[in-house]
Short mmCIF file of C-alpha atoms in Angstrom, two decimals:
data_model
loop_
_atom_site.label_atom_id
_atom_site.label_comp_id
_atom_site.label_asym_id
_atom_site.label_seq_id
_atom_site.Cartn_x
_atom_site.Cartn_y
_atom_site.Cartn_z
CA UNK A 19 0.00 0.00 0.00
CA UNK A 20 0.94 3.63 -0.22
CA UNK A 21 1.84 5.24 3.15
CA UNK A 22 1.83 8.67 1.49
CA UNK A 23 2.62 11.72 3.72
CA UNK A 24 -1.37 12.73 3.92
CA UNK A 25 -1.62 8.79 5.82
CA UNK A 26 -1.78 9.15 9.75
CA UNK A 27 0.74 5.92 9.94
CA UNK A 28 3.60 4.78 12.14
CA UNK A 29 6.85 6.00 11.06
CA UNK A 30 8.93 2.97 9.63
CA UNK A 31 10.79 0.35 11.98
CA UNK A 32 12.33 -2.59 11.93
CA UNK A 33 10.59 -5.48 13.32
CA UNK A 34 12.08 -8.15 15.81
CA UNK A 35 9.97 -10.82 17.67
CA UNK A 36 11.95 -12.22 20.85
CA UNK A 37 11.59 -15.20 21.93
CA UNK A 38 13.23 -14.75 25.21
CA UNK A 39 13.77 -11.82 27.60
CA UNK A 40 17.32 -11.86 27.02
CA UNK A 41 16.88 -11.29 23.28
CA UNK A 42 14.00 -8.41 23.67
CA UNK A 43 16.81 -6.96 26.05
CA UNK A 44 19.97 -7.56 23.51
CA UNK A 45 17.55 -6.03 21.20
CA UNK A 46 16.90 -3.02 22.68
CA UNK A 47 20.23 -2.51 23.53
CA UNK A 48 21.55 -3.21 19.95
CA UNK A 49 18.84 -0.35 18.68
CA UNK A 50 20.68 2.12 21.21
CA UNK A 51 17.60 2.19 23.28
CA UNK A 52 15.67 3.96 20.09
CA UNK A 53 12.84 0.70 20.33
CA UNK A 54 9.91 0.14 22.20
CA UNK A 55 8.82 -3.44 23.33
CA UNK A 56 5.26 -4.30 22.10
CA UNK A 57 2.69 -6.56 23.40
CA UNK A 58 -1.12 -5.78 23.24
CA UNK A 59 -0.40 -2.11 21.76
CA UNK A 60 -3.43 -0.84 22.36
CA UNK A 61 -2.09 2.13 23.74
CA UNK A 62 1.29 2.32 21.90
CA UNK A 63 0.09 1.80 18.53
CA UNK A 64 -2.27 5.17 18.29
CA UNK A 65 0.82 6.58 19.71
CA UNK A 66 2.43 5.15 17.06
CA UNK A 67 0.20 6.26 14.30
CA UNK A 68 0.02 10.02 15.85
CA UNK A 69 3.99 10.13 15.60
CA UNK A 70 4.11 11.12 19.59
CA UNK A 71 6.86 7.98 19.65
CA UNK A 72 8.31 6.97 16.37
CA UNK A 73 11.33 3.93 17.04
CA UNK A 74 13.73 2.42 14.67
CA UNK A 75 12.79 -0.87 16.33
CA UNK A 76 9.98 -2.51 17.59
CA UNK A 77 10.60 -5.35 19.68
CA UNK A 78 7.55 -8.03 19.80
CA UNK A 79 7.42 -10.01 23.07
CA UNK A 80 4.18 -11.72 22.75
CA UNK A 81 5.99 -14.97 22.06
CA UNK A 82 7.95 -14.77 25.57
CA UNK A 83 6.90 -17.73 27.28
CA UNK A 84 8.53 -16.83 30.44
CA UNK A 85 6.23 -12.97 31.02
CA UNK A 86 2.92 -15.36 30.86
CA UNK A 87 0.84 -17.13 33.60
CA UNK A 88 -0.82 -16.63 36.85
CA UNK A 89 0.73 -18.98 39.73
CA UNK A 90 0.76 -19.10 43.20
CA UNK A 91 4.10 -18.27 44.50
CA UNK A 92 4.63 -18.13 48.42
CA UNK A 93 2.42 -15.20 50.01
CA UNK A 94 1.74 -13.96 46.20
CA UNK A 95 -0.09 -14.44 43.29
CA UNK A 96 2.47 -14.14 40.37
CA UNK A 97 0.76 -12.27 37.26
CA UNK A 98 2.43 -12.28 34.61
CA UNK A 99 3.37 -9.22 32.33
CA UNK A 100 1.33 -10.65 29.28
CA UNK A 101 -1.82 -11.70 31.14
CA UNK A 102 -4.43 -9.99 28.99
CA UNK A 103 -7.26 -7.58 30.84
CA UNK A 104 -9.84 -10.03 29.62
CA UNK A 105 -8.09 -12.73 31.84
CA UNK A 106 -8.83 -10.72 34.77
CA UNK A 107 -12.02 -11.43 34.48
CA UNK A 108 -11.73 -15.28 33.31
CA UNK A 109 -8.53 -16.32 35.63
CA UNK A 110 -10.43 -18.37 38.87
CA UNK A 111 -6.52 -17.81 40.45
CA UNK A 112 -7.95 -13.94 40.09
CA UNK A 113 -10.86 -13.59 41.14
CA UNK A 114 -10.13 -15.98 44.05
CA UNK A 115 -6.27 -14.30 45.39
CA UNK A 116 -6.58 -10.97 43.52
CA UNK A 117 -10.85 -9.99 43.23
CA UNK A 118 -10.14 -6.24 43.59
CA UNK A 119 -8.19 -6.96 39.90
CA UNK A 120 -11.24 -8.87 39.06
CA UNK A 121 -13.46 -6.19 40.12
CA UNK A 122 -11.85 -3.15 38.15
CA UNK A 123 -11.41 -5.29 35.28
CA UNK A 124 -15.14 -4.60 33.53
CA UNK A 125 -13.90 -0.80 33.49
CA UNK A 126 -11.29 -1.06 31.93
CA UNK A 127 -12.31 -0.35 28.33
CA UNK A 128 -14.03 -1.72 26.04
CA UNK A 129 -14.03 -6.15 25.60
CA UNK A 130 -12.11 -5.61 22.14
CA UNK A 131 -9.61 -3.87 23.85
CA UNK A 132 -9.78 -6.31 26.87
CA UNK A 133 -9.08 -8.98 24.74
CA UNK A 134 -5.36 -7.32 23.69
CA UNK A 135 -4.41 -5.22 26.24
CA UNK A 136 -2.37 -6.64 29.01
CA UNK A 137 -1.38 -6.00 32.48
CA UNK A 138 2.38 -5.65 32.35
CA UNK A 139 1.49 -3.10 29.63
CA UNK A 140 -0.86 -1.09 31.16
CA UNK A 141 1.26 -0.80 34.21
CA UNK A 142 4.25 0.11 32.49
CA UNK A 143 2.17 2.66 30.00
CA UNK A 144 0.73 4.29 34.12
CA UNK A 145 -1.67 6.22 32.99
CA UNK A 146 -3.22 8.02 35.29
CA UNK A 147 -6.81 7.45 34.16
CA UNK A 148 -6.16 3.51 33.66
CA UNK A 149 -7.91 1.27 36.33
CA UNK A 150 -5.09 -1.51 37.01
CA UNK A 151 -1.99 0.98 37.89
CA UNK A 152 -4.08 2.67 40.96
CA UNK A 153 -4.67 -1.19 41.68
CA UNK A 154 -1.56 -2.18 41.68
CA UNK A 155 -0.69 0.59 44.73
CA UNK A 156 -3.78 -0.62 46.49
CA UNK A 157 -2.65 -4.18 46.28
CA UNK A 158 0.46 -3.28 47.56
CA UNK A 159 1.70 -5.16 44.88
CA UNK A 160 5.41 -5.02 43.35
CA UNK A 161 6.58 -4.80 39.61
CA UNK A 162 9.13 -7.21 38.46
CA UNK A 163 11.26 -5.41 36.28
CA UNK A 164 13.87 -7.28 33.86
CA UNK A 165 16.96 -4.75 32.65
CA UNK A 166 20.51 -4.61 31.43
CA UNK A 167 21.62 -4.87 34.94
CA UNK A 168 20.21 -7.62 36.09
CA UNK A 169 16.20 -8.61 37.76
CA UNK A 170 14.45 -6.34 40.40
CA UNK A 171 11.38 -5.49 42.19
CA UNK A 172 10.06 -2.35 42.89
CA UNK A 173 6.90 -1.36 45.24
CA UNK A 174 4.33 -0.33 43.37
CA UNK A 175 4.70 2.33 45.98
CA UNK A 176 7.95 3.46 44.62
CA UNK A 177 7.27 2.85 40.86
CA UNK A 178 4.67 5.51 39.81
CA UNK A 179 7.21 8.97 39.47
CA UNK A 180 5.28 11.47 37.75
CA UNK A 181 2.70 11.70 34.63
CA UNK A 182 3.64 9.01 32.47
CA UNK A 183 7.07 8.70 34.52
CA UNK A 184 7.82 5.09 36.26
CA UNK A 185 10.74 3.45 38.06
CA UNK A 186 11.49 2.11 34.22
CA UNK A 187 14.97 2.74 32.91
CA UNK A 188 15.00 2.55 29.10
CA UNK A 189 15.57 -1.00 27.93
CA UNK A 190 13.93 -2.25 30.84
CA UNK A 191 10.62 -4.42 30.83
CA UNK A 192 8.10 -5.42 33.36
CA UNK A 193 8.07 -9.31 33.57
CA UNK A 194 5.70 -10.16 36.56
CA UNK A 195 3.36 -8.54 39.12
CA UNK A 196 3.43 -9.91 42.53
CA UNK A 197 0.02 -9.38 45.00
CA UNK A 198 -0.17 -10.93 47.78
CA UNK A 199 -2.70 -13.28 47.95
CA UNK A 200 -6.32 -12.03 49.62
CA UNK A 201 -6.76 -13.29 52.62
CA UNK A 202 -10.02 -14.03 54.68
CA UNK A 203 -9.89 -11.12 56.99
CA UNK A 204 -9.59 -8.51 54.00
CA UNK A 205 -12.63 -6.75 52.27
CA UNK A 206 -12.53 -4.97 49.03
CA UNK A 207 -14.54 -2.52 46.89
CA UNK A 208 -14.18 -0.27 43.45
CA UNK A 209 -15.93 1.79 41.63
CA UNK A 210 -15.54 4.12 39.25
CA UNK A 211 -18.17 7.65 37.80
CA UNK A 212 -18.40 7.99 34.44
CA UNK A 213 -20.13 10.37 32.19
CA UNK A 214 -21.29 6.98 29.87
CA UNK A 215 -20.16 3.29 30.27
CA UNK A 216 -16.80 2.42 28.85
CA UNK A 217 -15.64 6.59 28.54
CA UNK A 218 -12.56 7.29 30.84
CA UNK A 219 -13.56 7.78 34.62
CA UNK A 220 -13.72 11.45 35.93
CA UNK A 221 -12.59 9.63 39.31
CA UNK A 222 -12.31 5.94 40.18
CA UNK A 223 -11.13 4.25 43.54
CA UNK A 224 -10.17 0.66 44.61
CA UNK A 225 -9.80 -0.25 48.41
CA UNK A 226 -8.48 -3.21 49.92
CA UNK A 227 -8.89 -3.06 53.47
CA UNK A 228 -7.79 -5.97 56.48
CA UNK A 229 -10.51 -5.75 58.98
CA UNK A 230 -9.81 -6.95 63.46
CA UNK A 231 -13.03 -8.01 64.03
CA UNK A 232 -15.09 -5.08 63.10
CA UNK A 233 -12.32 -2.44 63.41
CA UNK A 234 -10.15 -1.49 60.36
CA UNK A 235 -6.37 -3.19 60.90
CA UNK A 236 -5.30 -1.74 57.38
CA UNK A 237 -6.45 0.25 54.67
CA UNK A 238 -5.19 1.25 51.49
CA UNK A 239 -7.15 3.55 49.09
CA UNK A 240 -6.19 4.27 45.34
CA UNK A 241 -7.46 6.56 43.14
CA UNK A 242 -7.73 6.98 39.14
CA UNK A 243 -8.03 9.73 37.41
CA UNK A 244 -7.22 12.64 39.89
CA UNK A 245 -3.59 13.87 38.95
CA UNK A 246 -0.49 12.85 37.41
CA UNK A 247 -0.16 9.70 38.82
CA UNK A 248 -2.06 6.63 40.12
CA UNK A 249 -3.04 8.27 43.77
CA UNK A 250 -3.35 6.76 47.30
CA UNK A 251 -4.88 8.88 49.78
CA UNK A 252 -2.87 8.59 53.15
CA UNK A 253 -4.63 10.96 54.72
CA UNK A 254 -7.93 9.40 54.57
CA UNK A 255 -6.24 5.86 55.23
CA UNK A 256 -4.82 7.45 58.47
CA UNK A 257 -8.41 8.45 59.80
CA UNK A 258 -9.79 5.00 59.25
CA UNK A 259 -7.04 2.91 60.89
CA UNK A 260 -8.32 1.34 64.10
CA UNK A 261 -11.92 2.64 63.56
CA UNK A 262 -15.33 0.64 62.92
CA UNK A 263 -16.52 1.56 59.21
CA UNK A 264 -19.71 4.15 61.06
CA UNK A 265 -21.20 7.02 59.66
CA UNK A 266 -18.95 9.86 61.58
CA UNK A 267 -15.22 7.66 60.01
CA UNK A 268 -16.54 7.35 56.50
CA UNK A 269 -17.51 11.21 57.29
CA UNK A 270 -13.72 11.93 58.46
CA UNK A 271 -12.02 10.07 55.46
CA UNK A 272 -14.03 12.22 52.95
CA UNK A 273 -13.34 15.54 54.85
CA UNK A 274 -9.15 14.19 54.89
CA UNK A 275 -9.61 13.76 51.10
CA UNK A 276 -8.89 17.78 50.71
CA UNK A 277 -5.54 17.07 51.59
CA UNK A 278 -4.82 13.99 50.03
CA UNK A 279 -5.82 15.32 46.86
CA UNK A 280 -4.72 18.61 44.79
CA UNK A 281 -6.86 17.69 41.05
CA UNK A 282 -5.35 19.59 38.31
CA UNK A 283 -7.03 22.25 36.62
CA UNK A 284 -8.86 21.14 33.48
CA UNK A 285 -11.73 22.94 31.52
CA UNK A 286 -14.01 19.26 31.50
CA UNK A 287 -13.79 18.94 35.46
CA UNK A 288 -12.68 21.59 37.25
CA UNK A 289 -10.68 20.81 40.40
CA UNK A 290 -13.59 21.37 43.00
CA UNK A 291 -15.62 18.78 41.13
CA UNK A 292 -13.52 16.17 40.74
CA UNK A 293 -12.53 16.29 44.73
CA UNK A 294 -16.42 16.07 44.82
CA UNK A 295 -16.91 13.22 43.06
CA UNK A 296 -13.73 11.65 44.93
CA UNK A 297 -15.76 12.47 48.22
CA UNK A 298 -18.64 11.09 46.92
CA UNK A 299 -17.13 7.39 45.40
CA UNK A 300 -15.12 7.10 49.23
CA UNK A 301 -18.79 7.44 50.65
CA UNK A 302 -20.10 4.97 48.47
CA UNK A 303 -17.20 2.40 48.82
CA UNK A 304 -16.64 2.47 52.28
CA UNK A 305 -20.19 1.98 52.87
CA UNK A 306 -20.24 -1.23 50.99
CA UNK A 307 -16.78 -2.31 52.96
CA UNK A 308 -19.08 -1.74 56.15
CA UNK A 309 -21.96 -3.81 54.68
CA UNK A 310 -19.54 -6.65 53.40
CA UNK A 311 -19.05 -8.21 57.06
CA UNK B 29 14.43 -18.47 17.50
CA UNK B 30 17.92 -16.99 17.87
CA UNK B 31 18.90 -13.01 18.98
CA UNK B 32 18.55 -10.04 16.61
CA UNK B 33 20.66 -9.87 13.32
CA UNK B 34 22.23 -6.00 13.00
CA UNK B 35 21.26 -5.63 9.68
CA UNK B 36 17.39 -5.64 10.60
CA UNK B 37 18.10 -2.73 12.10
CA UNK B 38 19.28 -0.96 8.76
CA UNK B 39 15.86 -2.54 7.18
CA UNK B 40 13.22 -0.02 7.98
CA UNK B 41 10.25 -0.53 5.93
CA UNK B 42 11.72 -3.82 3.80
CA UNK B 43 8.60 -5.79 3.86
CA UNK B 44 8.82 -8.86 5.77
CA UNK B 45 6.34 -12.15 4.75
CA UNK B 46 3.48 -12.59 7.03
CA UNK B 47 1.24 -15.96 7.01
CA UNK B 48 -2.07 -15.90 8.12
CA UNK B 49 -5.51 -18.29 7.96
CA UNK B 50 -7.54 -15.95 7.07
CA UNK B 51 -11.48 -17.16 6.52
CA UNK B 52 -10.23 -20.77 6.66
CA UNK B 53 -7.84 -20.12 3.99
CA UNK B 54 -3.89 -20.10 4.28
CA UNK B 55 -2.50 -16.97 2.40
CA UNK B 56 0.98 -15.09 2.37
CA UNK B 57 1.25 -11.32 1.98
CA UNK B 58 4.15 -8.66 2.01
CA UNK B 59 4.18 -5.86 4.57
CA UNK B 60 6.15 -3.18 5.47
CA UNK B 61 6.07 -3.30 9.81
CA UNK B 62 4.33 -0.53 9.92
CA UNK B 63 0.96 -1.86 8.39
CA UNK B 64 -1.66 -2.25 10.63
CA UNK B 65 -3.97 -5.54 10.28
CA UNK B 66 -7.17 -3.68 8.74
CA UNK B 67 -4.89 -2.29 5.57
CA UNK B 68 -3.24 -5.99 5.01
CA UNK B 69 -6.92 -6.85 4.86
CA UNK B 70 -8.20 -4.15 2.85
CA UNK B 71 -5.25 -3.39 0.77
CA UNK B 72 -3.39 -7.12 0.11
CA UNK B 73 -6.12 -9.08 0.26
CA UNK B 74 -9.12 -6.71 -0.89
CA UNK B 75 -11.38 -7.85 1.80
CA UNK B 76 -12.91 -4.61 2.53
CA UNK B 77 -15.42 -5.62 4.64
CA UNK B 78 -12.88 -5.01 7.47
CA UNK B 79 -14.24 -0.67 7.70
CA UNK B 80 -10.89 1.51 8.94
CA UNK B 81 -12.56 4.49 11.07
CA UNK B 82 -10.76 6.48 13.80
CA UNK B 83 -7.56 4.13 13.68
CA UNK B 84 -7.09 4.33 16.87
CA UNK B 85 -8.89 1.92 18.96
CA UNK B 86 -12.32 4.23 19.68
CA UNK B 87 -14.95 3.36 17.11
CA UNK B 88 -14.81 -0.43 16.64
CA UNK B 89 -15.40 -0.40 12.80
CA UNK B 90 -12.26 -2.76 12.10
CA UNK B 91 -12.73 -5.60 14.76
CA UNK B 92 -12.50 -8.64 13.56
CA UNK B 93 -11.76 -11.98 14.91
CA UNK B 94 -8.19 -12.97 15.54
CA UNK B 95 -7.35 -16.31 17.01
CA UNK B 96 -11.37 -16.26 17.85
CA UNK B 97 -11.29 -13.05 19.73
CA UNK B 98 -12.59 -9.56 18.41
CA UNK B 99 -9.61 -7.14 18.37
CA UNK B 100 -9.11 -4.14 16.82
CA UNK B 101 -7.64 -4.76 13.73
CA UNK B 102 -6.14 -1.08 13.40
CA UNK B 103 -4.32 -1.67 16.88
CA UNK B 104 -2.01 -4.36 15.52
CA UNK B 105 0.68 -4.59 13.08
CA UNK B 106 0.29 -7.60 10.98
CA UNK B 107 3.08 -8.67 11.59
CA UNK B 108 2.20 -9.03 15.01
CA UNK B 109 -0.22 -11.67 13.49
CA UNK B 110 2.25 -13.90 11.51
CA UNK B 111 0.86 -17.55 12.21
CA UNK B 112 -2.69 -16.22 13.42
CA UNK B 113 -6.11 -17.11 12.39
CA UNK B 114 -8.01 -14.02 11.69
CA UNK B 115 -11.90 -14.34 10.70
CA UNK B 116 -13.23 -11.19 9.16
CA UNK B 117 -16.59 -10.32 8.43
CA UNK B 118 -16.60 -12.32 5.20
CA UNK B 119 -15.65 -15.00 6.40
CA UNK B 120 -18.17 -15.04 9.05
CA UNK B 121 -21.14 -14.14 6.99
CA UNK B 122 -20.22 -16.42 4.40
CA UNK B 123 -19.90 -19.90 6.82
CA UNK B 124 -23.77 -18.37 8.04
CA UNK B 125 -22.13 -18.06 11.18
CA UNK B 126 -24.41 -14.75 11.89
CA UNK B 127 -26.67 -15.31 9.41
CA UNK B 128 -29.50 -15.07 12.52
CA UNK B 129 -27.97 -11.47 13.64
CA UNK B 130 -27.66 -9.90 10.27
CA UNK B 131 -31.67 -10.76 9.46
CA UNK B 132 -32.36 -9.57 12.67
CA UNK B 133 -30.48 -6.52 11.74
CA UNK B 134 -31.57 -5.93 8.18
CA UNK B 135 -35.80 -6.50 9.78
CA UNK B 136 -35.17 -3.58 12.22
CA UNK B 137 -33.40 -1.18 10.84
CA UNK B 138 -30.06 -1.20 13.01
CA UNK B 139 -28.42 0.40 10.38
CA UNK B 140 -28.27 3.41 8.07
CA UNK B 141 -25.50 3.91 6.56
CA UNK B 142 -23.97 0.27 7.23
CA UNK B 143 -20.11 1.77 7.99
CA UNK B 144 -20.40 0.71 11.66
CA UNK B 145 -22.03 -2.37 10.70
CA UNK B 146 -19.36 -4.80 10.07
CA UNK B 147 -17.69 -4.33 13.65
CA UNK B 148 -21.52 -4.03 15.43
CA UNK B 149 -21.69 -8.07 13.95
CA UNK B 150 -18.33 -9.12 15.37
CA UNK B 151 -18.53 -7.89 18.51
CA UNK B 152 -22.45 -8.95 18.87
CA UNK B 153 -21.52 -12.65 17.57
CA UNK B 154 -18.55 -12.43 20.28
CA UNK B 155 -21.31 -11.38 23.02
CA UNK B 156 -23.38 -13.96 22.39
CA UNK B 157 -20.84 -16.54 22.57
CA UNK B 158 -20.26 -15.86 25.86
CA UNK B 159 -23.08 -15.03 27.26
CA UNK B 160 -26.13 -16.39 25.94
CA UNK B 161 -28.74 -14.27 27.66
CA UNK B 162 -27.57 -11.14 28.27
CA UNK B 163 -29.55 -8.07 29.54
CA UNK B 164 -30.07 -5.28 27.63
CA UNK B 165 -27.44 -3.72 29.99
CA UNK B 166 -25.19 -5.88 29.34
CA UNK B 167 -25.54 -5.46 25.67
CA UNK B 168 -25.10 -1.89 25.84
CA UNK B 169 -22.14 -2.74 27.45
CA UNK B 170 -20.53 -4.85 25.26
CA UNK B 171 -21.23 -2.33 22.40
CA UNK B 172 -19.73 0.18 24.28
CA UNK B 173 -16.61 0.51 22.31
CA UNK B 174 -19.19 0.55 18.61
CA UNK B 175 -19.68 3.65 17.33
CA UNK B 176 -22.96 4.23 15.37
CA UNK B 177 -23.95 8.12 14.07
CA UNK B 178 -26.79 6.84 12.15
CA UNK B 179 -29.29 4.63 14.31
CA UNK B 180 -28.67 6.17 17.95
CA UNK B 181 -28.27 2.26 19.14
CA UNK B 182 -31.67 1.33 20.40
CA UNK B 183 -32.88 -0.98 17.04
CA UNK B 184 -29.11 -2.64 17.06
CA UNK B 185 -29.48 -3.09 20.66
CA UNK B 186 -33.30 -4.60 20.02
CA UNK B 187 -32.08 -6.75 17.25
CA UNK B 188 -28.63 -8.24 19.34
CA UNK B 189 -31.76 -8.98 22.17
CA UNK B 190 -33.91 -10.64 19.66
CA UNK B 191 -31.51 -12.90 18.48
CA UNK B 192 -30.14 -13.87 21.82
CA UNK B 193 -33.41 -15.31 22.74
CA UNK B 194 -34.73 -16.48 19.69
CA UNK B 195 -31.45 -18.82 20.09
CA UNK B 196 -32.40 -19.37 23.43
CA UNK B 197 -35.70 -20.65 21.96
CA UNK B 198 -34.28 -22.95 19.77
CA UNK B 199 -32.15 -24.45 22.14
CA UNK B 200 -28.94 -24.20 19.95
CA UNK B 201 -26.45 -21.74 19.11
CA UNK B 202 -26.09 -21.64 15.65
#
């Protein structure tokens, strides 16, 4: 076909599909770092075809046996990179060890999409509107990264820098996320508002919470869609610790949310609306975590 | 599969051989990397069917069925999908493997100008063949990611719910 200059295409690359990590990572390397690794590209390739990222190289590493699976290992569920969104919703490992993944999965998208994207991917992309980044900090999960020096893992705590910014060194790729496994005493909720089904959340939230009878042990709460990166709110944690889920808490964590949150100006949803909404989805989750007992 | 040779890297835009099974058939086309799935389709192998809107992901025009899931075929190279099995709309209309849905269709009007059309089919037949009885919610749902301009979604919605239980009827998924 003619890719003429009026076309909205991808720029021309070169084309490698690895069969191992160490190959994608040789690869990348051997490009001088100007490749990207590609697995569902649902995000990467309208980048691609908008010329905001145009790489010699594009390394395929759909074929890497070793980045797919969900296991049990130890304390964690292993997910790996290349488990697709629709999996999250299919995997009985998931919905079983990981439900709060399971439970944000339906909003992620739309099923076509579902059916390409994948986790590793949308973790490393961290978007700050995507559902399964946020989830990843309220899962307290951490992101096995594969590099040029060598294996690591990194907090999901510690991984999400600034607005499209991660813990990700150039030729480095995410192989694995680890969340430990849900455990009997834990609740969980998410939701997300939307202006229609399947658009982009103005706000969404996941909580996964470890209850002491009927007081709150542990809480962590993520948010979606409310600045630059995915966004737990320590402030409203802090109020719930060691409380019973009542009316005056749930009251207290939305009033902390001021200060957990600073939503950046925007002409769609100005700042005072969005912390509204965020006020209003805490009410509405932690009153479901109360009922869930 | 061994490491990367160098001299790919000096190969921009050579086209590379791609093999797919595309309607049931095994065929062999020349791309550049940089083609997306719906142009092979539309451009090598003139099945036009395949409708390339926004070309990024939003309006669901180009899904078709790849390894017997709808994906965007506009979000993947195809050489992504060397070895696949891709079904199109073709090949699904031709094997009268939504013969039910596109009568039901065509009786109520859930279409105009027929553009969207193509990708409302795959993703309905894909719907249905996972969830035989779904609620009108849950139809809406599914065709979240389906733009129509023309019918404002009610009669495609109506006709996907017809067909759902007139297979529920029958007892048999056809």
């Amino acid at each position: 076909m003619d890719l003429g200059e009026t076309a909205v295409k991808a720029r021309a690359f070169s084309y490698f599909r690895a069969a191992t990590i160490d190959h994608a990572l040789d690869a990348h390397a051997r490009a001088g770092d100007d490749a990207r690794f590609i697995a569902g590209g649902q995000s990467l390739v309208p980048a691609l075809s908008l010329r905001l990222q145009a790489p010699r190289l594009m390394i395929d590493i759909t074929h890497i046996d070793e980045l797919r699976g969900v296991r049990r290992e130890g304390g964690h569920l292993r997910i790996g990179a290349l488990t697709r969104h629709c999996e999250m919703l299919s995997e009985p490992l998931i919905a079983e060890f990981a439900p709060l993944l399971h439970a944000a999965a339906p909003f992620v998208a739309h099923p076509a999409i579902r059916n390409r994207g994948t986790f590793g991917g949308s973790v490393a992309l961290a978007d700050p509107a995507s559902e399964f980044p946020a989830m990843t900090l309220a899962l307290d999960a951490e992101i096995e990264i594969a590099g040029p020096s060598g294996r690591r893992r990194v907090r999901a705590d510690d991984f999400f820098i600034d607005l499209f910014e991660t813990a990700l060194q150039p030729g480095e790729l995410i192989t694995a996320i680890y969340v430990p496994l849900f455990r009997a005493d834990q609740r969980f909720a998410f939701d997300e508002l939307a202006r229609r089904r399947g658009d982009y959340a103005l706000v969404g939230c996941g909580i996964l919470a470890t209850f002491a009878g009927e007081r709150i042990h542990d809480i962590r709460i993520s948010y979606l869609s409310v600045g630059n990166t995915p966004t737990r709110v320590r402030g409203a944690e802090a109020t719930l610790v060691g409380s019973r889920l009542d009316a005056v808490r749930i009251a207290a964590a939305q009033a902390a949310l001021e200060g957990d949150l600073a939503p950046p100006e925007s002409d769609e949803v100005p700042p005072a609306m969005r912390l509204h909404l965020a006020r209003v989805l805490l009410g509405r989750l932690l009153g479901r975590l109360g009922e869930a007992a | 599969m061994s490491g990367i040779d160098d001299s790919l890297l000096n190969e921009a835009d050579e086209t590379v051989r791609v093999r797919l099974i595309v309607n049931g058939r095994k065929v062999a086309c020349e791309v550049a990397p940089r083609e997306t799935l719906v142009d092979c389709l539309r451009d090598s192998l003139e099945l036009t069917g395949t409708h390339a809107g926004c070309e990024m992901g939003a309006c669901g025009a180009c899904l078709v069925q790849l390894d017997g899931r709808a994906v965007h075929s506009c979000l993947i190279f195809a050489v992504q999908a060397d070895g696949a099995t891709v079904d199109t709309i073709e090949g699904l209309s031709e094997r009268g493997a939504i013969a039910d849905l596109q009568a039901e269709f065509h009786r109520r009007n859930a279409l105009q100008c027929g553009f969207c059309t193509p990708g409302m089919l795959v993703n309905a037949h894909e719907l249905l063949s996972q969830v035989t009885q779904p609620s009108r919610e849950e139809i809406r749902d599914a065709l979240s990611g389906n733009y129509c301009r023309c019918t404002g979604y009610e009669a495609i919605v109506d006709a996907i719910d017809a067909v759902a239980k007139a297979r529920g009827t029958s007892g048999g998924v056809t």
